[in-house]
Coordinates of C-alpha atoms in Angstrom, one line a residue:
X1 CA 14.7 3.8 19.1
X2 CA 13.4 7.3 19.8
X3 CA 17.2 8.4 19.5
X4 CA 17.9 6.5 16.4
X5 CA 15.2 8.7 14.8
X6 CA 16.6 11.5 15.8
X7 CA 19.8 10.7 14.6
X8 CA 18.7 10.1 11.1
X9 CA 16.8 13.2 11.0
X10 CA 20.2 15.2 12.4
X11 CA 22.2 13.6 9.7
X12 CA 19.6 15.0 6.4
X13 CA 19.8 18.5 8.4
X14 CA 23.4 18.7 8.2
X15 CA 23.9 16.6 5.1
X16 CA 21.1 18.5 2.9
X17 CA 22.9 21.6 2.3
X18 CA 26.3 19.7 1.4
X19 CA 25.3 17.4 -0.7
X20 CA 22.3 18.5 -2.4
X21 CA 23.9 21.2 -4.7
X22 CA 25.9 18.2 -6.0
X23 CA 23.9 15.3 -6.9
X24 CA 20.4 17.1 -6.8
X25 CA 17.2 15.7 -5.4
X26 CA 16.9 12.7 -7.0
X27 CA 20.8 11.9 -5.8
X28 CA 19.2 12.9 -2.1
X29 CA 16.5 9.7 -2.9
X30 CA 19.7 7.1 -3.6
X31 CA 21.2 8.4 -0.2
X32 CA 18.3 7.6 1.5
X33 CA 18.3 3.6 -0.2
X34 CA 21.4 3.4 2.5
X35 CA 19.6 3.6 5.7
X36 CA 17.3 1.3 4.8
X37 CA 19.8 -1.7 3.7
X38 CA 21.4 -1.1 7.3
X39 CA 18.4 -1.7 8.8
X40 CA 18.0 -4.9 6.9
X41 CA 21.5 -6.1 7.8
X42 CA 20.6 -5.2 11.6
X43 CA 17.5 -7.3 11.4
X44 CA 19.1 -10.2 10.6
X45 CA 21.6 -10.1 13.4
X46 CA 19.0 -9.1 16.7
X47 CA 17.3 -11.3 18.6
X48 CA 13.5 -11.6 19.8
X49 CA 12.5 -9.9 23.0
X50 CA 13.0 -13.0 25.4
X51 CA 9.0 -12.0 26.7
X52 CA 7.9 -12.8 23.4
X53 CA 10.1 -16.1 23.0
X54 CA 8.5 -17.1 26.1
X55 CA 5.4 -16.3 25.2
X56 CA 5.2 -18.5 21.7
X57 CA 7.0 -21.5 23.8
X58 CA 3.5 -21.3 25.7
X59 CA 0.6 -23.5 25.5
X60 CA -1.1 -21.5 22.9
X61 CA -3.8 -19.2 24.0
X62 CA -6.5 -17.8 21.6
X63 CA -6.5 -14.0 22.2
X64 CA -7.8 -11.6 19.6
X65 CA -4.6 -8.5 20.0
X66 CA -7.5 -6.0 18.8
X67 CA -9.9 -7.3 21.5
X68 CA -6.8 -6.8 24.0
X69 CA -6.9 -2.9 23.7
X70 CA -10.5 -2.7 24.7
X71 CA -10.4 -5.4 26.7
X72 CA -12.3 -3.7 29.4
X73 CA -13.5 0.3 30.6
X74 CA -10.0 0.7 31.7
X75 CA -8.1 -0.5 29.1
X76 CA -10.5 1.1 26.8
X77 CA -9.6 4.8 28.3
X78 CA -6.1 4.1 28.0
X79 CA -5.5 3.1 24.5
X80 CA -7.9 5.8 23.5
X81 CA -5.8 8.6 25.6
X82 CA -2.4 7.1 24.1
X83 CA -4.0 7.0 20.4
X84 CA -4.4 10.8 21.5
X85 CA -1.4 11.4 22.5
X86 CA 0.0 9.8 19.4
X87 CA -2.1 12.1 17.3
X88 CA -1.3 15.6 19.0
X89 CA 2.7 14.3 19.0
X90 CA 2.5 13.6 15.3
X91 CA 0.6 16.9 14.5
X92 CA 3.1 18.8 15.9
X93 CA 6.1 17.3 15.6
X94 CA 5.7 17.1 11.3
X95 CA 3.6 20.6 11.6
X96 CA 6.9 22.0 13.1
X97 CA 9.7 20.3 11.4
X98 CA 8.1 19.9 7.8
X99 CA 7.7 23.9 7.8
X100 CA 10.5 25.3 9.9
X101 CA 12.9 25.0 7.0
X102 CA 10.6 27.3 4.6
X103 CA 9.5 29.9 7.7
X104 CA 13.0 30.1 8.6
X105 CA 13.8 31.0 4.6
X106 CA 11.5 32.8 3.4
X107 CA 10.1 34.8 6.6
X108 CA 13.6 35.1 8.1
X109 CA 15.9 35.4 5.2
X110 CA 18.3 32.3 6.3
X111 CA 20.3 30.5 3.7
X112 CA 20.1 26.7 2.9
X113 CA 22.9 26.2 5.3
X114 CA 21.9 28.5 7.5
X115 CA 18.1 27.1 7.8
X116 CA 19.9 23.6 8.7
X117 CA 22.1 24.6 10.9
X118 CA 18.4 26.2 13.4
X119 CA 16.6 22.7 12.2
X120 CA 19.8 20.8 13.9
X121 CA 19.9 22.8 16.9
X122 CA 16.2 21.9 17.2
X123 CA 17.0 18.3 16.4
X124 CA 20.1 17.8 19.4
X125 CA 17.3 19.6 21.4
X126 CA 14.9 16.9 20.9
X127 CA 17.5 13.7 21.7
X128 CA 18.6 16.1 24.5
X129 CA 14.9 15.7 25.7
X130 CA 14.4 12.0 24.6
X131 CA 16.7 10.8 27.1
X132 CA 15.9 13.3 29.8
X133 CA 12.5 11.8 29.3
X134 CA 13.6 8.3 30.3
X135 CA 15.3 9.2 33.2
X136 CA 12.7 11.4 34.6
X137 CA 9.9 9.1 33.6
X138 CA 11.8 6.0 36.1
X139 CA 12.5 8.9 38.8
X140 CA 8.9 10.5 39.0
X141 CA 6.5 8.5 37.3
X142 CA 5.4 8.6 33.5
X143 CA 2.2 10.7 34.1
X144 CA 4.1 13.2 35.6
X145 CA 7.0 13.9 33.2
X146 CA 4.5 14.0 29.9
X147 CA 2.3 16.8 31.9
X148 CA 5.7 18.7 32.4
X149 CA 7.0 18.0 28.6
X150 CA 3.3 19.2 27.7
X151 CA 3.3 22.2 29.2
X152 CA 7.0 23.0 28.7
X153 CA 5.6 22.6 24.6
X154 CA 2.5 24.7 25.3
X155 CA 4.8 27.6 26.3
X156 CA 8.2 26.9 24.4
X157 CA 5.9 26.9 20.9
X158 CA 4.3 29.7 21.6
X159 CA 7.6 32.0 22.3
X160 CA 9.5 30.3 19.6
X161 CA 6.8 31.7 17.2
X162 CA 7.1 35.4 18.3
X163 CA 11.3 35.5 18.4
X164 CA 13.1 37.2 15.8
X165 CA 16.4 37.4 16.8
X166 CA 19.1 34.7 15.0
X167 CA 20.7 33.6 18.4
X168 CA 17.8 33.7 20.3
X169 CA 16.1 31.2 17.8
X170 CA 19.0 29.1 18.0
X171 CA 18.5 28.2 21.7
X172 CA 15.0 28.7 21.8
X173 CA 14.7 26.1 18.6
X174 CA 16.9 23.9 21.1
X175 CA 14.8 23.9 24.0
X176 CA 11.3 23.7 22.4
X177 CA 12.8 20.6 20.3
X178 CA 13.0 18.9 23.8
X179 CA 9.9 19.7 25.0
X180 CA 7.7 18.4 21.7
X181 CA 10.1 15.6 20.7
X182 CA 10.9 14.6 23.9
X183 CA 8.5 12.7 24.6
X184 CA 8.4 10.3 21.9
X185 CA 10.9 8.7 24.8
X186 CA 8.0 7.6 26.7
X187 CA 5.2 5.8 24.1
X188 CA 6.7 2.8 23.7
X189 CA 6.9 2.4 27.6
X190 CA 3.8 3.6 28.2
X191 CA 2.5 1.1 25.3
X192 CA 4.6 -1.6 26.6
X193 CA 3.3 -1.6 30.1
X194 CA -0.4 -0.6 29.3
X195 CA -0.9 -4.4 27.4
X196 CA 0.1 -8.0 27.6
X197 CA 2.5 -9.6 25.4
X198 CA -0.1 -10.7 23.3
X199 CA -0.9 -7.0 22.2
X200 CA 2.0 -5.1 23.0
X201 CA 3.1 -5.0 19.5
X202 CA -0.3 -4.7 18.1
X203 CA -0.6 -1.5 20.4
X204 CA 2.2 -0.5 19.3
X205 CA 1.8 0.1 15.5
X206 CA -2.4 0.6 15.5
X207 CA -2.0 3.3 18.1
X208 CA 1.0 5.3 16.7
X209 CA 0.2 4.6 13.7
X210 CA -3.6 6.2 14.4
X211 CA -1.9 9.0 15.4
X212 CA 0.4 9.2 12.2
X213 CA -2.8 9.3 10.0
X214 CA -4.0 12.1 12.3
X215 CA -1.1 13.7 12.5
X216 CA -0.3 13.6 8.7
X217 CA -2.6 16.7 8.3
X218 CA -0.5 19.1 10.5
X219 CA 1.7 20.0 7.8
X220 CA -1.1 20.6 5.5
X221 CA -3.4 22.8 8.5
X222 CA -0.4 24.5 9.4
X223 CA 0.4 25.3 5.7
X224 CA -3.1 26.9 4.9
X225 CA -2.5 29.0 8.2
X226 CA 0.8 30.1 7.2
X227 CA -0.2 30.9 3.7
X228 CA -4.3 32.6 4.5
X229 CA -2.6 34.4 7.8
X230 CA 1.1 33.8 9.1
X231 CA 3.2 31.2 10.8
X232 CA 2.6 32.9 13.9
X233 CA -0.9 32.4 13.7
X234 CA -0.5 28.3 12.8
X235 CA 2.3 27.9 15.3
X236 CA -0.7 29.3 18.0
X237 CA -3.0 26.5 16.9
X238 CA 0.1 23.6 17.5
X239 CA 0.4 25.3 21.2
X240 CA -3.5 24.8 21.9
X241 CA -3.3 21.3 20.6
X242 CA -1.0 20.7 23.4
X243 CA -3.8 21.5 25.8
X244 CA -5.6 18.3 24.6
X245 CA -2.8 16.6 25.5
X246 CA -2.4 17.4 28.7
X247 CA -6.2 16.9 29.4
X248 CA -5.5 13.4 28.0
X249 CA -3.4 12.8 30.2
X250 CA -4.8 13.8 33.4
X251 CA -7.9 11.8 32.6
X252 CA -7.2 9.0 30.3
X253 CA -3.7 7.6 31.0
X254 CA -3.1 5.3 33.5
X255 CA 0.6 5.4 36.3
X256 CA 2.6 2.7 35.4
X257 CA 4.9 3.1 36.7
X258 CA 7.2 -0.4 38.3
X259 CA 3.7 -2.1 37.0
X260 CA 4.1 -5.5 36.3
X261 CA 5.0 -6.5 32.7
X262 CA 2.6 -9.4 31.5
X263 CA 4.3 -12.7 32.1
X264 CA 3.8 -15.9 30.0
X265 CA 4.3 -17.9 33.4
X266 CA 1.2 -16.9 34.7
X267 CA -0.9 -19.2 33.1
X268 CA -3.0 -15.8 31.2
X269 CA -3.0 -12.7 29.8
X270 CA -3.4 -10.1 31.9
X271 CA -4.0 -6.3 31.8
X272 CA -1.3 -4.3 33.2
X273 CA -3.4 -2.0 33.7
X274 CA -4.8 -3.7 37.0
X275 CA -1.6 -5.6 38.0
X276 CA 0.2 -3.4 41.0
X277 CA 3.0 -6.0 42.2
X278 CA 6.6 -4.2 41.9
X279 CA 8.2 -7.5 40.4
X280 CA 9.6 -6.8 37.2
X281 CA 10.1 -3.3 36.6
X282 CA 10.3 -1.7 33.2
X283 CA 12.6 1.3 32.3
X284 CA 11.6 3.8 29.7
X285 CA 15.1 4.1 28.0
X286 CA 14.0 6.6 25.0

């Protein structure tokens, strides 16, 4: 899914400077009609998650999905350390990629073509990290592969903000686009494995999405910092929010690792969060 994104956002990089000076803006609008009636020809042909087909085939069980993320102390600290970790991802991420286009412009003197050409380097950088993600996540444990995609965004924002050099920026952009992006490869597992099947999805959208409306104002704080000081100065504050990240998840996110996904055969919904049998194991395929 995490891929798909990415994809997408690849595609306007490149496509931008092409087609723009052709059909103008408001052509840009009808290109982006397309995606959208794929995805409503896809719909029709996928299938339910056989979990969840399972689960409605049930005896029905009335369980509030909202009272299922704080079902408990432990469940509680989780979802509030993911909702974090959904905020700080989305702060950065659109802090970054809303206003690297106009820094690399205006401060750097790039052309259209030239300022899409960094933004997709950045961009194959983040699916690069997105599937690295997965596989180090199934290898090493989840906890352990967002502290070292945290820390490797602590240190890759900070340098990217005081290069200068073309080139350099090309790779650099590359490598911190893993590092922040990256792990967007490991919410939904984390999400998926932290609740039962009767609040996975509600986790899934409330959490994220309570992150999004956080994370909507990082292109507006970085924006007021760029403008009152420099984009040096706002890309600083995107590498201390990182730190709250990683606090996060040292003391609020749970290892999950080969937990036990939530089965409808076992008569009630229970936390993942306390089930440690290695029966059914759960990748985190970005």
């Amino acid at each position: 899914m995490a891929l798909g994104w990415q994809s997408g956002v690849l595609l306007a990089a490149l496509l931008t400077p092409l087609l723009l000076v052709h059909i103008g803006w408001r052509g840009m609008f009808v290109v982006g009609v397309l995606p959208a009636l794929l995805a409503c020809a896809l719909r029709s042909k996928l299938h339910e998650p056989e979990l969840f087909v399972q689960k409605v085939k049930a005896p029905a069980q009335k369980a509030n999905a909202f009272k299922l993320l704080v079902a408990d102390p432990r469940t509680t600290r989780a979802s509030l350390g993911i909702a974090i970790l959904c905020a700080v991802q989305n702060f950065g991420y659109y802090g970054i990629m809303i206003w690297l286009p106009a820094f690399l412009s205006k401060q750097m003197g790039f052309s259209l073509t030239e300022s899409g050409l960094w933004t997709a380097s950045t961009v194959i950088g983040m699916m690069i990290g997105l599937w690295v993600f997965g596989q180090l996540a199934d290898r090493f444990g989840r906890k352990r592969t967002f502290l070292l995609y945290q820390i490797g965004a602590v240190v890759m924002v900070v340098l990217y903000a005081r290069l200068s050099d073309p080139t350099t920026m090309l790779w650099a952009g590359a490598v911190m686009g893993m590092f922040v992006n990256g792990m967007v490869g490991g919410y939904g597992t984390l999400m998926s494995e932290a609740y039962p099947t009767a609040a996975r999805a509600t986790a899934q959208n409330v959490l994220w999405n309570l992150g999004r409306a956080v994370g909507g104002f990082g292109p507006i704080v970085v924006g007021v910092l760029a403008a009152t000081y420099s984009f040096q100065v706002a890309i600083a504050l995107l590498a201390s929010i990182y730190m709250l990240d990683i606090l996060a998840t040292l003391f609020l996110i749970p290892e999950l690792k080969g937990a036990e996904l939530d089965s409808p055969d076992s008569g009630r919904a229970r936390s993942n969060l306390q089930a440690h049998p290695r029966i059914l194991k759960h990748r985190s395929f970005p």
